[in-house]
PDB file of C-alpha atoms in Angstrom:
ATOM      1  CA  MET W   1       0.000   0.000   0.000  1.00 54.00           C
ATOM      2  CA  ASN W   2       1.243   3.446  -0.935  1.00 67.00           C
ATOM      3  CA  SER W   3       1.244   6.154   1.692  1.00 83.00           C
ATOM      4  CA  PHE W   4       1.552   9.654   0.297  1.00 90.00           C
ATOM      5  CA  ILE W   5       2.946  12.610   2.204  1.00 91.00           C
ATOM      6  CA  GLY W   6       2.430  16.311   1.637  1.00 92.00           C
ATOM      7  CA  THR W   7       0.279  19.008   0.160  1.00 95.00           C
ATOM      8  CA  TYR W   8       1.298  20.471  -3.191  1.00 95.00           C
ATOM      9  CA  GLU W   9       0.115  23.438  -5.200  1.00 95.00           C
ATOM     10  CA  CYS W  10       0.065  23.496  -8.974  1.00 94.00           C
ATOM     11  CA  LYS W  11      -1.897  25.051 -11.818  1.00 94.00           C
ATOM     12  CA  ALA W  12      -4.397  23.574 -14.242  1.00 94.00           C
ATOM     13  CA  ASP W  13      -4.279  24.810 -17.829  1.00 92.00           C
ATOM     14  CA  ALA W  14      -7.325  25.692 -19.952  1.00 91.00           C
ATOM     15  CA  LYS W  15      -7.689  22.032 -21.035  1.00 92.00           C
ATOM     16  CA  GLY W  16      -7.736  20.769 -17.442  1.00 93.00           C
ATOM     17  CA  ARG W  17      -4.210  19.384 -17.442  1.00 94.00           C
ATOM     18  CA  LEU W  18      -2.096  19.742 -14.360  1.00 94.00           C
ATOM     19  CA  MET W  19       1.608  19.123 -13.971  1.00 93.00           C
ATOM     20  CA  ILE W  20       2.340  16.709 -11.135  1.00 92.00           C
ATOM     21  CA  PRO W  21       4.951  18.394  -8.861  1.00 92.00           C
ATOM     22  CA  ALA W  22       8.356  16.667  -8.906  1.00 90.00           C
ATOM     23  CA  ALA W  23       8.303  15.755  -5.194  1.00 90.00           C
ATOM     24  CA  LEU W  24       4.933  14.071  -5.619  1.00 89.00           C
ATOM     25  CA  LYS W  25       5.958  12.400  -8.872  1.00 88.00           C
ATOM     26  CA  LYS W  26       8.776  10.737  -6.917  1.00 88.00           C
ATOM     27  CA  GLN W  27       6.239   9.280  -4.471  1.00 87.00           C
ATOM     28  CA  LEU W  28       4.084   8.097  -7.377  1.00 86.00           C
ATOM     29  CA  SER W  29       7.010   6.571  -9.262  1.00 81.00           C
ATOM     30  CA  SER W  30       5.997   2.956  -8.587  1.00 81.00           C
ATOM     31  CA  SER W  31       2.521   3.674 -10.032  1.00 80.00           C
ATOM     32  CA  LEU W  32       3.385   5.927 -12.979  1.00 78.00           C
ATOM     33  CA  GLY W  33       3.524   3.043 -15.459  1.00 80.00           C
ATOM     34  CA  GLU W  34      -0.043   2.112 -14.561  1.00 86.00           C
ATOM     35  CA  SER W  35      -3.327   3.943 -14.922  1.00 91.00           C
ATOM     36  CA  PHE W  36      -5.041   5.782 -12.087  1.00 95.00           C
ATOM     37  CA  VAL W  37      -8.695   6.081 -11.180  1.00 96.00           C
ATOM     38  CA  LEU W  38     -10.122   9.556 -10.702  1.00 97.00           C
ATOM     39  CA  LYS W  39     -13.499  10.008  -9.012  1.00 96.00           C
ATOM     40  CA  ARG W  40     -15.700  12.465  -7.175  1.00 95.00           C
ATOM     41  CA  GLY W  41     -15.037  12.928  -3.476  1.00 94.00           C
ATOM     42  CA  VAL W  42     -17.610  11.341  -1.194  1.00 90.00           C
ATOM     43  CA  PHE W  43     -17.816  14.021   1.497  1.00 89.00           C
ATOM     44  CA  GLN W  44     -16.227  17.098  -0.107  1.00 91.00           C
ATOM     45  CA  PRO W  45     -16.249  18.850  -3.508  1.00 92.00           C
ATOM     46  CA  CYS W  46     -12.860  17.456  -4.437  1.00 96.00           C
ATOM     47  CA  LEU W  47     -11.562  14.639  -6.598  1.00 97.00           C
ATOM     48  CA  GLU W  48      -9.899  11.461  -5.393  1.00 96.00           C
ATOM     49  CA  LEU W  49      -6.988   9.961  -7.335  1.00 96.00           C
ATOM     50  CA  TYR W  50      -6.378   6.270  -6.712  1.00 94.00           C
ATOM     51  CA  PRO W  51      -3.362   4.316  -7.943  1.00 93.00           C
ATOM     52  CA  MET W  52      -4.859   1.323  -9.752  1.00 94.00           C
ATOM     53  CA  ALA W  53      -3.634  -1.114  -7.071  1.00 92.00           C
ATOM     54  CA  GLU W  54      -5.459   0.884  -4.363  1.00 93.00           C
ATOM     55  CA  TRP W  55      -8.604   1.086  -6.492  1.00 95.00           C
ATOM     56  CA  ASN W  56      -8.570  -2.684  -6.983  1.00 94.00           C
ATOM     57  CA  VAL W  57      -8.374  -3.241  -3.197  1.00 94.00           C
ATOM     58  CA  LEU W  58     -11.341  -0.918  -2.692  1.00 94.00           C
ATOM     59  CA  MET W  59     -13.343  -2.549  -5.479  1.00 95.00           C
ATOM     60  CA  ALA W  60     -12.758  -5.977  -3.917  1.00 95.00           C
ATOM     61  CA  LYS W  61     -14.598  -4.668  -0.833  1.00 95.00           C
ATOM     62  CA  VAL W  62     -17.368  -3.052  -2.889  1.00 95.00           C
ATOM     63  CA  ASN W  63     -17.836  -6.239  -4.916  1.00 93.00           C
ATOM     64  CA  LYS W  64     -18.720  -8.120  -1.713  1.00 95.00           C
ATOM     65  CA  LEU W  65     -21.844  -5.975  -1.254  1.00 94.00           C
ATOM     66  CA  ASN W  66     -25.130  -7.730  -1.956  1.00 94.00           C
ATOM     67  CA  ARG W  67     -26.509  -6.000  -5.063  1.00 92.00           C
ATOM     68  CA  PHE W  68     -29.998  -7.285  -4.268  1.00 94.00           C
ATOM     69  CA  LYS W  69     -30.181  -4.809  -1.375  1.00 95.00           C
ATOM     70  CA  LYS W  70     -31.365  -1.473  -2.727  1.00 95.00           C
ATOM     71  CA  LYS W  71     -29.136   0.643  -0.455  1.00 95.00           C
ATOM     72  CA  ASN W  72     -26.058  -1.295  -1.587  1.00 95.00           C
ATOM     73  CA  ASN W  73     -27.019  -0.903  -5.234  1.00 94.00           C
ATOM     74  CA  ASP W  74     -27.687   2.838  -4.731  1.00 95.00           C
ATOM     75  CA  PHE W  75     -24.342   3.235  -2.958  1.00 94.00           C
ATOM     76  CA  ILE W  76     -22.411   1.496  -5.730  1.00 94.00           C
ATOM     77  CA  ARG W  77     -24.096   3.616  -8.404  1.00 93.00           C
ATOM     78  CA  ARG W  78     -23.394   6.886  -6.611  1.00 92.00           C
ATOM     79  CA  PHE W  79     -19.880   5.887  -5.497  1.00 93.00           C
ATOM     80  CA  THR W  80     -18.835   5.022  -9.039  1.00 92.00           C
ATOM     81  CA  ALA W  81     -20.625   7.947 -10.736  1.00 90.00           C
ATOM     82  CA  GLY W  82     -18.165   9.879 -12.865  1.00 89.00           C
ATOM     83  CA  VAL W  83     -15.296   7.435 -12.313  1.00 95.00           C
ATOM     84  CA  LYS W  84     -12.603   7.762 -14.974  1.00 96.00           C
ATOM     85  CA  VAL W  85      -9.403   5.887 -15.746  1.00 96.00           C
ATOM     86  CA  VAL W  86      -6.626   8.430 -16.311  1.00 95.00           C
ATOM     87  CA  ASP W  87      -2.913   8.331 -17.042  1.00 92.00           C
ATOM     88  CA  VAL W  88      -0.009  10.618 -16.327  1.00 91.00           C
ATOM     89  CA  ASP W  89       1.504  11.496 -19.706  1.00 90.00           C
ATOM     90  CA  ASN W  90       5.234  11.491 -20.562  1.00 88.00           C
ATOM     91  CA  ALA W  91       5.467  15.177 -19.615  1.00 88.00           C
ATOM     92  CA  GLY W  92       4.139  14.379 -16.109  1.00 89.00           C
ATOM     93  CA  ARG W  93       0.688  15.880 -16.689  1.00 93.00           C
ATOM     94  CA  LEU W  94      -2.678  14.561 -15.603  1.00 94.00           C
ATOM     95  CA  LEU W  95      -5.768  15.445 -17.645  1.00 95.00           C
ATOM     96  CA  ILE W  96      -8.870  16.022 -15.543  1.00 96.00           C
ATOM     97  CA  PRO W  97     -12.060  15.333 -17.533  1.00 95.00           C
ATOM     98  CA  LYS W  98     -14.446  18.286 -17.884  1.00 95.00           C
ATOM     99  CA  ASP W  99     -17.289  16.707 -15.875  1.00 95.00           C
ATOM    100  CA  LEU W 100     -14.961  16.194 -12.921  1.00 96.00           C
ATOM    101  CA  ILE W 101     -13.633  19.747 -13.236  1.00 95.00           C
ATOM    102  CA  ALA W 102     -17.236  20.959 -13.052  1.00 94.00           C
ATOM    103  CA  PHE W 103     -17.981  18.794  -9.994  1.00 94.00           C
ATOM    104  CA  SER W 104     -14.897  19.969  -8.085  1.00 94.00           C
ATOM    105  CA  GLY W 105     -15.021  23.610  -9.166  1.00 94.00           C
ATOM    106  CA  ILE W 106     -11.370  23.473 -10.191  1.00 94.00           C
ATOM    107  CA  THR W 107     -10.308  26.654 -11.920  1.00 91.00           C
ATOM    108  CA  LYS W 108      -6.613  27.421 -12.243  1.00 93.00           C
ATOM    109  CA  ASN W 109      -5.003  27.042  -8.828  1.00 95.00           C
ATOM    110  CA  VAL W 110      -5.038  23.447  -7.623  1.00 96.00           C
ATOM    111  CA  VAL W 111      -4.012  21.671  -4.429  1.00 96.00           C
ATOM    112  CA  LEU W 112      -2.952  18.019  -4.415  1.00 96.00           C
ATOM    113  CA  ALA W 113      -3.309  16.766  -0.846  1.00 95.00           C
ATOM    114  CA  SER W 114      -2.226  13.395   0.470  1.00 93.00           C
ATOM    115  CA  ALA W 115      -4.973  11.354   2.102  1.00 91.00           C
ATOM    116  CA  VAL W 116      -2.957   8.316   3.209  1.00 87.00           C
ATOM    117  CA  ASN W 117      -3.160   5.978   0.182  1.00 91.00           C
ATOM    118  CA  ILE W 118      -4.888   8.328  -2.283  1.00 93.00           C
ATOM    119  CA  LEU W 119      -4.547  11.931  -3.374  1.00 95.00           C
ATOM    120  CA  GLU W 120      -7.253  14.536  -3.154  1.00 96.00           C
ATOM    121  CA  ILE W 121      -7.370  17.134  -5.930  1.00 97.00           C
ATOM    122  CA  TRP W 122      -8.946  20.445  -4.915  1.00 97.00           C
ATOM    123  CA  ASP W 123      -9.565  23.890  -6.252  1.00 95.00           C
ATOM    124  CA  LYS W 124      -7.228  25.921  -4.011  1.00 95.00           C
ATOM    125  CA  GLU W 125      -9.937  28.232  -2.629  1.00 94.00           C
ATOM    126  CA  ALA W 126     -12.246  25.299  -1.815  1.00 94.00           C
ATOM    127  CA  TYR W 127      -9.367  23.460  -0.093  1.00 94.00           C
ATOM    128  CA  GLU W 128      -8.480  26.446   2.067  1.00 92.00           C
ATOM    129  CA  LYS W 129     -12.132  26.937   3.000  1.00 90.00           C
ATOM    130  CA  ALA W 130     -12.526  23.247   3.918  1.00 88.00           C
ATOM    131  CA  ILE W 131      -9.395  23.398   6.102  1.00 86.00           C
ATOM    132  CA  ASP W 132     -10.544  26.634   7.778  1.00 83.00           C
ATOM    133  CA  ASP W 133     -14.073  25.293   8.352  1.00 77.00           C
ATOM    134  CA  ALA W 134     -12.730  22.115   9.969  1.00 72.00           C
ATOM    135  CA  ALA W 135     -10.078  23.829  12.118  1.00 69.00           C
ATOM    136  CA  SER W 136     -12.340  24.588  15.070  1.00 70.00           C
ATOM    137  CA  ASP W 137     -13.679  21.025  15.252  1.00 77.00           C
ATOM    138  CA  PHE W 138     -10.388  19.238  14.626  1.00 78.00           C
ATOM    139  CA  ALA W 139      -9.371  18.759  18.276  1.00 77.00           C
ATOM    140  CA  ASP W 140     -12.703  17.097  19.080  1.00 80.00           C
ATOM    141  CA  LEU W 141     -12.541  15.011  15.913  1.00 78.00           C
ATOM    142  CA  ALA W 142      -8.959  13.899  16.651  1.00 80.00           C
ATOM    143  CA  GLU W 143      -9.934  12.848  20.151  1.00 83.00           C
ATOM    144  CA  GLU W 144     -12.983  10.950  18.941  1.00 84.00           C
ATOM    145  CA  VAL W 145     -11.210   9.154  16.082  1.00 82.00           C
ATOM    146  CA  MET W 146      -7.707   8.593  17.437  1.00 85.00           C
ATOM    147  CA  GLY W 147      -7.988   9.037  21.212  1.00 82.00           C
ATOM    148  CA  GLN W 148      -9.856   5.879  22.082  1.00 75.00           C
ATOM    149  CA  ASP W 149      -8.065   3.190  24.049  1.00 68.00           C
ATOM    150  CA  ASP W 150      -8.654   0.427  21.544  1.00 61.00           C
ATOM    151  CA  GLU W 151      -6.263  -2.436  22.060  1.00 60.00           C
ATOM    152  CA  ALA W 152      -7.394  -4.208  18.880  1.00 59.00           C
ATOM    153  CA  ASP W 153      -6.141  -1.380  16.665  1.00 57.00           C
ATOM    154  CA  GLY W 154      -3.212  -0.460  18.897  1.00 54.00           C
ATOM    155  CA  LEU W 155      -4.420   3.131  18.995  1.00 52.00           C
ATOM    156  CA  SER W 156      -4.118   5.087  22.182  1.00 46.00           C
TER     157      SER W 156
END
């Protein structure tokens, strides 16, 4: 499993291409020969970029859902809406399809933010607003998510 580190700023051109920053390209090096999956964010107006190996792990979990349960079927449809297979070209650029640009509100200034094993792609203003909006609740969230004495996960 890949684990990405960092937040990077770059610019999207008029066609929706963005140049992957060199430091991030280094972290992606083991995946650059393969395709990536780009999809809508679940909770935020951003995009999620999955290396194909990570996407396949996630799809193995999704494929275990019983499709004869309406909520599972609805989830799968909405989760995979707008999913695209994309590649990083030889110049190190990633082309974001127009429908995903519209969903995320990406204009020119873009933030690529690590989210453990995937990358989030944000319009810079939307990213800064999301970070600012979450700042006041982060201490409570951190305590709730990471502060539990759960021996099974080894978290403390």
